[in-house]
PDB file of C-alpha atoms in Angstrom:
ATOM      1  CA  MET Q   1     -59.421-117.173 -47.761  1.00 60.00           C
ATOM      2  CA  ASP Q   2     -60.712-118.064 -51.298  1.00 69.00           C
ATOM      3  CA  ILE Q   3     -57.723-116.991 -53.813  1.00 67.00           C
ATOM      4  CA  HIS Q   4     -61.135-115.018 -55.171  1.00 68.00           C
ATOM      5  CA  GLN Q   5     -62.076-112.807 -52.293  1.00 77.00           C
ATOM      6  CA  TYR Q   6     -58.112-111.534 -52.554  1.00 85.00           C
ATOM      7  CA  LYS Q   7     -58.170-107.881 -53.232  1.00 92.00           C
ATOM      8  CA  ILE Q   8     -56.018-107.331 -56.085  1.00 94.00           C
ATOM      9  CA  LEU Q   9     -54.559-103.335 -56.542  1.00 96.00           C
ATOM     10  CA  LEU Q  10     -54.515-102.636 -60.557  1.00 96.00           C
ATOM     11  CA  VAL Q  11     -52.176 -99.862 -61.193  1.00 97.00           C
ATOM     12  CA  ASP Q  12     -52.560 -98.654 -64.858  1.00 96.00           C
ATOM     13  CA  ASP Q  13     -52.779 -94.942 -65.739  1.00 94.00           C
ATOM     14  CA  ASN Q  14     -54.539 -96.323 -68.999  1.00 94.00           C
ATOM     15  CA  ARG Q  15     -58.373 -96.771 -67.647  1.00 94.00           C
ATOM     16  CA  ASP Q  16     -59.462 -98.473 -70.969  1.00 94.00           C
ATOM     17  CA  LEU Q  17     -56.734-100.985 -70.227  1.00 92.00           C
ATOM     18  CA  THR Q  18     -57.727-101.203 -67.022  1.00 93.00           C
ATOM     19  CA  GLU Q  19     -61.036-101.885 -67.106  1.00 94.00           C
ATOM     20  CA  MET Q  20     -60.789-104.682 -69.785  1.00 92.00           C
ATOM     21  CA  ILE Q  21     -58.074-106.382 -67.198  1.00 92.00           C
ATOM     22  CA  THR Q  22     -60.683-105.856 -63.925  1.00 93.00           C
ATOM     23  CA  GLY Q  23     -63.113-107.337 -66.846  1.00 92.00           C
ATOM     24  CA  ILE Q  24     -60.819-109.983 -66.939  1.00 87.00           C
ATOM     25  CA  LEU Q  25     -60.167-110.292 -63.440  1.00 89.00           C
ATOM     26  CA  LEU Q  26     -64.069-110.466 -62.689  1.00 89.00           C
ATOM     27  CA  GLN Q  27     -65.130-113.030 -65.175  1.00 87.00           C
ATOM     28  CA  SER Q  28     -62.069-115.249 -63.498  1.00 84.00           C
ATOM     29  CA  GLY Q  29     -64.132-115.006 -60.320  1.00 85.00           C
ATOM     30  CA  TYR Q  30     -62.472-112.357 -57.982  1.00 87.00           C
ATOM     31  CA  GLU Q  31     -64.621-110.204 -56.665  1.00 86.00           C
ATOM     32  CA  ASN Q  32     -62.720-107.426 -54.862  1.00 91.00           C
ATOM     33  CA  ILE Q  33     -60.566-105.107 -57.500  1.00 95.00           C
ATOM     34  CA  VAL Q  34     -59.267-102.082 -56.771  1.00 96.00           C
ATOM     35  CA  THR Q  35     -57.629 -99.241 -59.474  1.00 96.00           C
ATOM     36  CA  ALA Q  36     -55.194 -96.748 -59.820  1.00 96.00           C
ATOM     37  CA  GLY Q  37     -53.702 -94.064 -62.174  1.00 96.00           C
ATOM     38  CA  SER Q  38     -50.665 -92.678 -60.856  1.00 96.00           C
ATOM     39  CA  VAL Q  39     -47.681 -93.187 -57.878  1.00 96.00           C
ATOM     40  CA  ALA Q  40     -50.160 -90.860 -55.883  1.00 96.00           C
ATOM     41  CA  GLU Q  41     -53.470 -92.999 -56.071  1.00 97.00           C
ATOM     42  CA  ALA Q  42     -52.046 -95.924 -55.347  1.00 97.00           C
ATOM     43  CA  MET Q  43     -50.204 -94.777 -52.011  1.00 96.00           C
ATOM     44  CA  GLU Q  44     -53.841 -93.538 -51.434  1.00 96.00           C
ATOM     45  CA  VAL Q  45     -55.358 -96.780 -52.351  1.00 96.00           C
ATOM     46  CA  PHE Q  46     -53.020 -99.546 -50.906  1.00 96.00           C
ATOM     47  CA  GLN Q  47     -53.257 -97.574 -47.811  1.00 94.00           C
ATOM     48  CA  ARG Q  48     -56.569 -97.010 -47.600  1.00 95.00           C
ATOM     49  CA  GLU Q  49     -57.791-100.557 -49.470  1.00 93.00           C
ATOM     50  CA  GLN Q  50     -54.683-103.176 -47.591  1.00 92.00           C
ATOM     51  CA  PRO Q  51     -54.778-105.056 -50.731  1.00 93.00           C
ATOM     52  CA  ASP Q  52     -53.491-108.718 -51.250  1.00 90.00           C
ATOM     53  CA  MET Q  53     -51.496-108.283 -54.181  1.00 93.00           C
ATOM     54  CA  ALA Q  54     -50.604-105.621 -56.875  1.00 95.00           C
ATOM     55  CA  VAL Q  55     -50.389-105.638 -60.701  1.00 96.00           C
ATOM     56  CA  LEU Q  56     -48.612-102.675 -61.394  1.00 96.00           C
ATOM     57  CA  ASP Q  57     -47.982-100.441 -64.653  1.00 95.00           C
ATOM     58  CA  VAL Q  58     -43.888 -99.238 -64.997  1.00 94.00           C
ATOM     59  CA  MET Q  59     -45.146 -95.828 -66.799  1.00 94.00           C
ATOM     60  CA  LEU Q  60     -47.138 -94.204 -64.593  1.00 95.00           C
ATOM     61  CA  PRO Q  61     -47.779 -89.841 -64.877  1.00 95.00           C
ATOM     62  CA  ASP Q  62     -46.453 -88.953 -61.506  1.00 95.00           C
ATOM     63  CA  GLY Q  63     -43.537 -91.320 -61.533  1.00 92.00           C
ATOM     64  CA  ASP Q  64     -42.493 -95.207 -62.418  1.00 90.00           C
ATOM     65  CA  GLY Q  65     -43.634 -98.451 -61.217  1.00 93.00           C
ATOM     66  CA  PHE Q  66     -40.289 -99.244 -59.820  1.00 94.00           C
ATOM     67  CA  ARG Q  67     -40.659 -96.875 -57.639  1.00 94.00           C
ATOM     68  CA  LEU Q  68     -43.950 -97.065 -56.359  1.00 95.00           C
ATOM     69  CA  PHE Q  69     -42.445-100.929 -56.164  1.00 94.00           C
ATOM     70  CA  GLN Q  70     -40.645 -99.595 -53.503  1.00 93.00           C
ATOM     71  CA  LYS Q  71     -42.655 -98.052 -51.504  1.00 93.00           C
ATOM     72  CA  LEU Q  72     -45.316-100.869 -51.570  1.00 93.00           C
ATOM     73  CA  ARG Q  73     -42.484-103.653 -50.327  1.00 89.00           C
ATOM     74  CA  GLU Q  74     -41.632-101.012 -47.468  1.00 88.00           C
ATOM     75  CA  LYS Q  75     -44.788-101.302 -46.273  1.00 88.00           C
ATOM     76  CA  SER Q  76     -46.264-104.917 -47.250  1.00 87.00           C
ATOM     77  CA  GLN Q  77     -44.510-108.179 -48.953  1.00 85.00           C
ATOM     78  CA  ILE Q  78     -47.667-109.119 -51.018  1.00 89.00           C
ATOM     79  CA  PRO Q  79     -46.841-110.209 -54.114  1.00 92.00           C
ATOM     80  CA  ILE Q  80     -46.171-107.476 -56.940  1.00 94.00           C
ATOM     81  CA  LEU Q  81     -46.409-108.560 -60.820  1.00 95.00           C
ATOM     82  CA  PHE Q  82     -45.664-105.740 -63.320  1.00 95.00           C
ATOM     83  CA  LEU Q  83     -47.319-105.387 -66.506  1.00 92.00           C
ATOM     84  CA  SER Q  84     -45.206-102.686 -68.365  1.00 89.00           C
ATOM     85  CA  ALA Q  85     -45.354-101.600 -72.515  1.00 88.00           C
ATOM     86  CA  LYS Q  86     -41.448-101.557 -71.609  1.00 86.00           C
ATOM     87  CA  ASP Q  87     -40.249-105.172 -72.916  1.00 83.00           C
ATOM     88  CA  GLU Q  88     -37.139-104.732 -72.725  1.00 87.00           C
ATOM     89  CA  ASP Q  89     -34.435-107.196 -71.268  1.00 89.00           C
ATOM     90  CA  ARG Q  90     -33.255-104.671 -68.883  1.00 89.00           C
ATOM     91  CA  ASP Q  91     -36.561-103.284 -67.636  1.00 88.00           C
ATOM     92  CA  ARG Q  92     -37.596-107.199 -67.218  1.00 89.00           C
ATOM     93  CA  LEU Q  93     -34.198-107.869 -65.442  1.00 91.00           C
ATOM     94  CA  PHE Q  94     -34.441-104.231 -63.457  1.00 91.00           C
ATOM     95  CA  GLY Q  95     -38.414-105.156 -62.178  1.00 90.00           C
ATOM     96  CA  LEU Q  96     -37.156-108.944 -61.322  1.00 90.00           C
ATOM     97  CA  GLY Q  97     -33.818-107.615 -59.764  1.00 90.00           C
ATOM     98  CA  LEU Q  98     -36.339-105.301 -57.352  1.00 89.00           C
ATOM     99  CA  GLY Q  99     -38.327-108.236 -56.005  1.00 89.00           C
ATOM    100  CA  ALA Q 100     -40.871-108.343 -58.172  1.00 91.00           C
ATOM    101  CA  ASP Q 101     -42.775-112.029 -58.620  1.00 91.00           C
ATOM    102  CA  ASP Q 102     -43.439-111.145 -62.276  1.00 93.00           C
ATOM    103  CA  TYR Q 103     -42.776-109.492 -64.894  1.00 94.00           C
ATOM    104  CA  ILE Q 104     -45.650-109.640 -68.088  1.00 93.00           C
ATOM    105  CA  THR Q 105     -45.307-107.466 -71.041  1.00 92.00           C
ATOM    106  CA  LYS Q 106     -47.923-105.878 -73.018  1.00 90.00           C
ATOM    107  CA  PRO Q 107     -49.839-106.634 -75.128  1.00 90.00           C
ATOM    108  CA  PHE Q 108     -50.604-109.575 -73.121  1.00 90.00           C
ATOM    109  CA  ASN Q 109     -52.324-112.643 -73.201  1.00 89.00           C
ATOM    110  CA  PRO Q 110     -55.571-112.476 -70.859  1.00 86.00           C
ATOM    111  CA  VAL Q 111     -55.601-116.335 -69.897  1.00 86.00           C
ATOM    112  CA  VAL Q 112     -51.817-116.158 -69.295  1.00 89.00           C
ATOM    113  CA  LEU Q 113     -52.225-112.518 -66.825  1.00 89.00           C
ATOM    114  CA  GLY Q 114     -55.831-114.884 -65.103  1.00 87.00           C
ATOM    115  CA  ALA Q 115     -53.460-117.829 -65.066  1.00 88.00           C
ATOM    116  CA  LYS Q 116     -50.353-116.006 -63.047  1.00 90.00           C
ATOM    117  CA  ILE Q 117     -52.787-114.155 -61.195  1.00 90.00           C
ATOM    118  CA  LYS Q 118     -53.972-117.018 -59.212  1.00 87.00           C
ATOM    119  CA  ALA Q 119     -50.428-118.705 -59.332  1.00 87.00           C
ATOM    120  CA  LEU Q 120     -48.425-115.381 -57.353  1.00 88.00           C
ATOM    121  CA  ILE Q 121     -51.400-115.859 -54.960  1.00 84.00           C
ATOM    122  CA  ARG Q 122     -51.370-119.412 -54.175  1.00 81.00           C
ATOM    123  CA  ARG Q 123     -48.023-119.082 -53.276  1.00 80.00           C
ATOM    124  CA  ASN Q 124     -48.727-116.539 -51.287  1.00 75.00           C
ATOM    125  CA  GLN Q 125     -51.119-118.396 -49.788  1.00 70.00           C
ATOM    126  CA  LYS Q 126     -48.463-120.791 -48.823  1.00 59.00           C
ATOM    127  CA  ALA Q 127     -45.878-118.370 -47.941  1.00 51.00           C
ATOM    128  CA  SER Q 128     -48.184-117.503 -45.210  1.00 51.00           C
ATOM    129  CA  TYR Q 129     -49.006-121.143 -44.112  1.00 48.00           C
ATOM    130  CA  ASN Q 130     -45.108-121.385 -43.560  1.00 48.00           C
ATOM    131  CA  ALA Q 131     -44.661-118.449 -41.977  1.00 48.00           C
ATOM    132  CA  HIS Q 132     -47.051-118.748 -39.241  1.00 53.00           C
ATOM    133  CA  ASN Q 133     -45.513-122.243 -38.082  1.00 72.00           C
ATOM    134  CA  TYR Q 134     -48.833-123.821 -37.867  1.00 75.00           C
ATOM    135  CA  ILE Q 135     -51.417-125.829 -39.711  1.00 79.00           C
ATOM    136  CA  THR Q 136     -54.915-125.234 -38.519  1.00 78.00           C
ATOM    137  CA  ALA Q 137     -58.288-126.866 -39.212  1.00 77.00           C
ATOM    138  CA  GLY Q 138     -61.386-126.781 -37.115  1.00 77.00           C
ATOM    139  CA  PRO Q 139     -60.485-127.427 -33.588  1.00 82.00           C
ATOM    140  CA  PHE Q 140     -57.450-128.528 -34.432  1.00 83.00           C
ATOM    141  CA  ARG Q 141     -53.505-127.212 -34.647  1.00 81.00           C
ATOM    142  CA  TYR Q 142     -49.906-128.821 -36.244  1.00 83.00           C
ATOM    143  CA  SER Q 143     -46.928-126.862 -34.654  1.00 82.00           C
ATOM    144  CA  ASN Q 144     -44.149-126.837 -37.793  1.00 75.00           C
ATOM    145  CA  MET Q 145     -42.121-125.448 -35.148  1.00 74.00           C
ATOM    146  CA  THR Q 146     -42.950-127.916 -31.896  1.00 79.00           C
ATOM    147  CA  LEU Q 147     -43.728-130.817 -33.651  1.00 82.00           C
ATOM    148  CA  GLU Q 148     -46.667-130.812 -31.085  1.00 85.00           C
ATOM    149  CA  PHE Q 149     -50.430-131.070 -31.648  1.00 86.00           C
ATOM    150  CA  PHE Q 150     -53.095-129.013 -29.969  1.00 87.00           C
ATOM    151  CA  LYS Q 151     -57.196-129.892 -29.486  1.00 87.00           C
ATOM    152  CA  ASN Q 152     -58.755-126.989 -28.276  1.00 84.00           C
ATOM    153  CA  ASP Q 153     -55.349-125.140 -27.391  1.00 81.00           C
ATOM    154  CA  GLN Q 154     -54.895-128.178 -25.441  1.00 88.00           C
ATOM    155  CA  LEU Q 155     -51.752-130.155 -26.155  1.00 90.00           C
ATOM    156  CA  VAL Q 156     -52.093-133.747 -26.886  1.00 91.00           C
ATOM    157  CA  PRO Q 157     -49.660-135.921 -26.678  1.00 91.00           C
ATOM    158  CA  LEU Q 158     -48.664-138.183 -29.456  1.00 88.00           C
ATOM    159  CA  SER Q 159     -45.960-140.887 -30.212  1.00 88.00           C
ATOM    160  CA  SER Q 160     -43.640-140.045 -33.072  1.00 83.00           C
ATOM    161  CA  LYS Q 161     -46.052-142.090 -35.594  1.00 86.00           C
ATOM    162  CA  GLU Q 162     -49.248-140.701 -34.530  1.00 87.00           C
ATOM    163  CA  ASN Q 163     -47.600-137.042 -35.307  1.00 83.00           C
ATOM    164  CA  VAL Q 164     -46.523-137.475 -38.434  1.00 84.00           C
ATOM    165  CA  MET Q 165     -49.857-138.896 -39.427  1.00 86.00           C
ATOM    166  CA  MET Q 166     -51.761-136.156 -38.072  1.00 85.00           C
ATOM    167  CA  LYS Q 167     -49.546-133.617 -39.870  1.00 84.00           C
ATOM    168  CA  LEU Q 168     -50.722-135.393 -42.751  1.00 84.00           C
ATOM    169  CA  PHE Q 169     -54.116-135.702 -42.105  1.00 84.00           C
ATOM    170  CA  ILE Q 170     -54.249-131.831 -40.951  1.00 81.00           C
ATOM    171  CA  SER Q 171     -52.130-131.148 -44.199  1.00 79.00           C
ATOM    172  CA  ASN Q 172     -55.038-132.572 -46.301  1.00 77.00           C
ATOM    173  CA  ILE Q 173     -58.669-132.429 -44.832  1.00 76.00           C
ATOM    174  CA  GLY Q 174     -61.358-133.873 -47.322  1.00 73.00           C
ATOM    175  CA  ARG Q 175     -58.794-136.270 -48.737  1.00 78.00           C
ATOM    176  CA  VAL Q 176     -58.794-140.417 -48.180  1.00 81.00           C
ATOM    177  CA  PHE Q 177     -55.616-142.303 -47.224  1.00 76.00           C
ATOM    178  CA  THR Q 178     -55.454-146.172 -47.257  1.00 75.00           C
TER     179      THR Q 178
END
């Protein structure tokens, strides 16, 4: 999946800020942004939309983003970034200590926010790839667990050197090697 097709959940009670961040993300090429202004609304949107990433404010009208983070983590391992006016080190450390992927304080540089979101999505893509323990490209599949190569789900016996080469090729589609 192209990273710009990832669905991003943006949770903040400040509608002006939400609209600004949505605009930044749309200009950066992200196509699927869903928003919520409270913990309750965020949980509803999360269940309905199944986002691929979340950006959470810490201070929300019906609770805090830290508790929301814990509720989301119970349901999913999507990347979660805190974007908060709470800029004390203890708040940052607490958020990161919970397991958040990043913590940005307001005011923030929109370019930095976009870059961090892109990096988190990319990192999550690689983690998903590793979690499946195989690499696929068209009719080809390479198992990282068994070190076997398949074409159309049929095992292709390879020597150890051929195996290394096929893994290299299937991991680098479109790249030329000498």
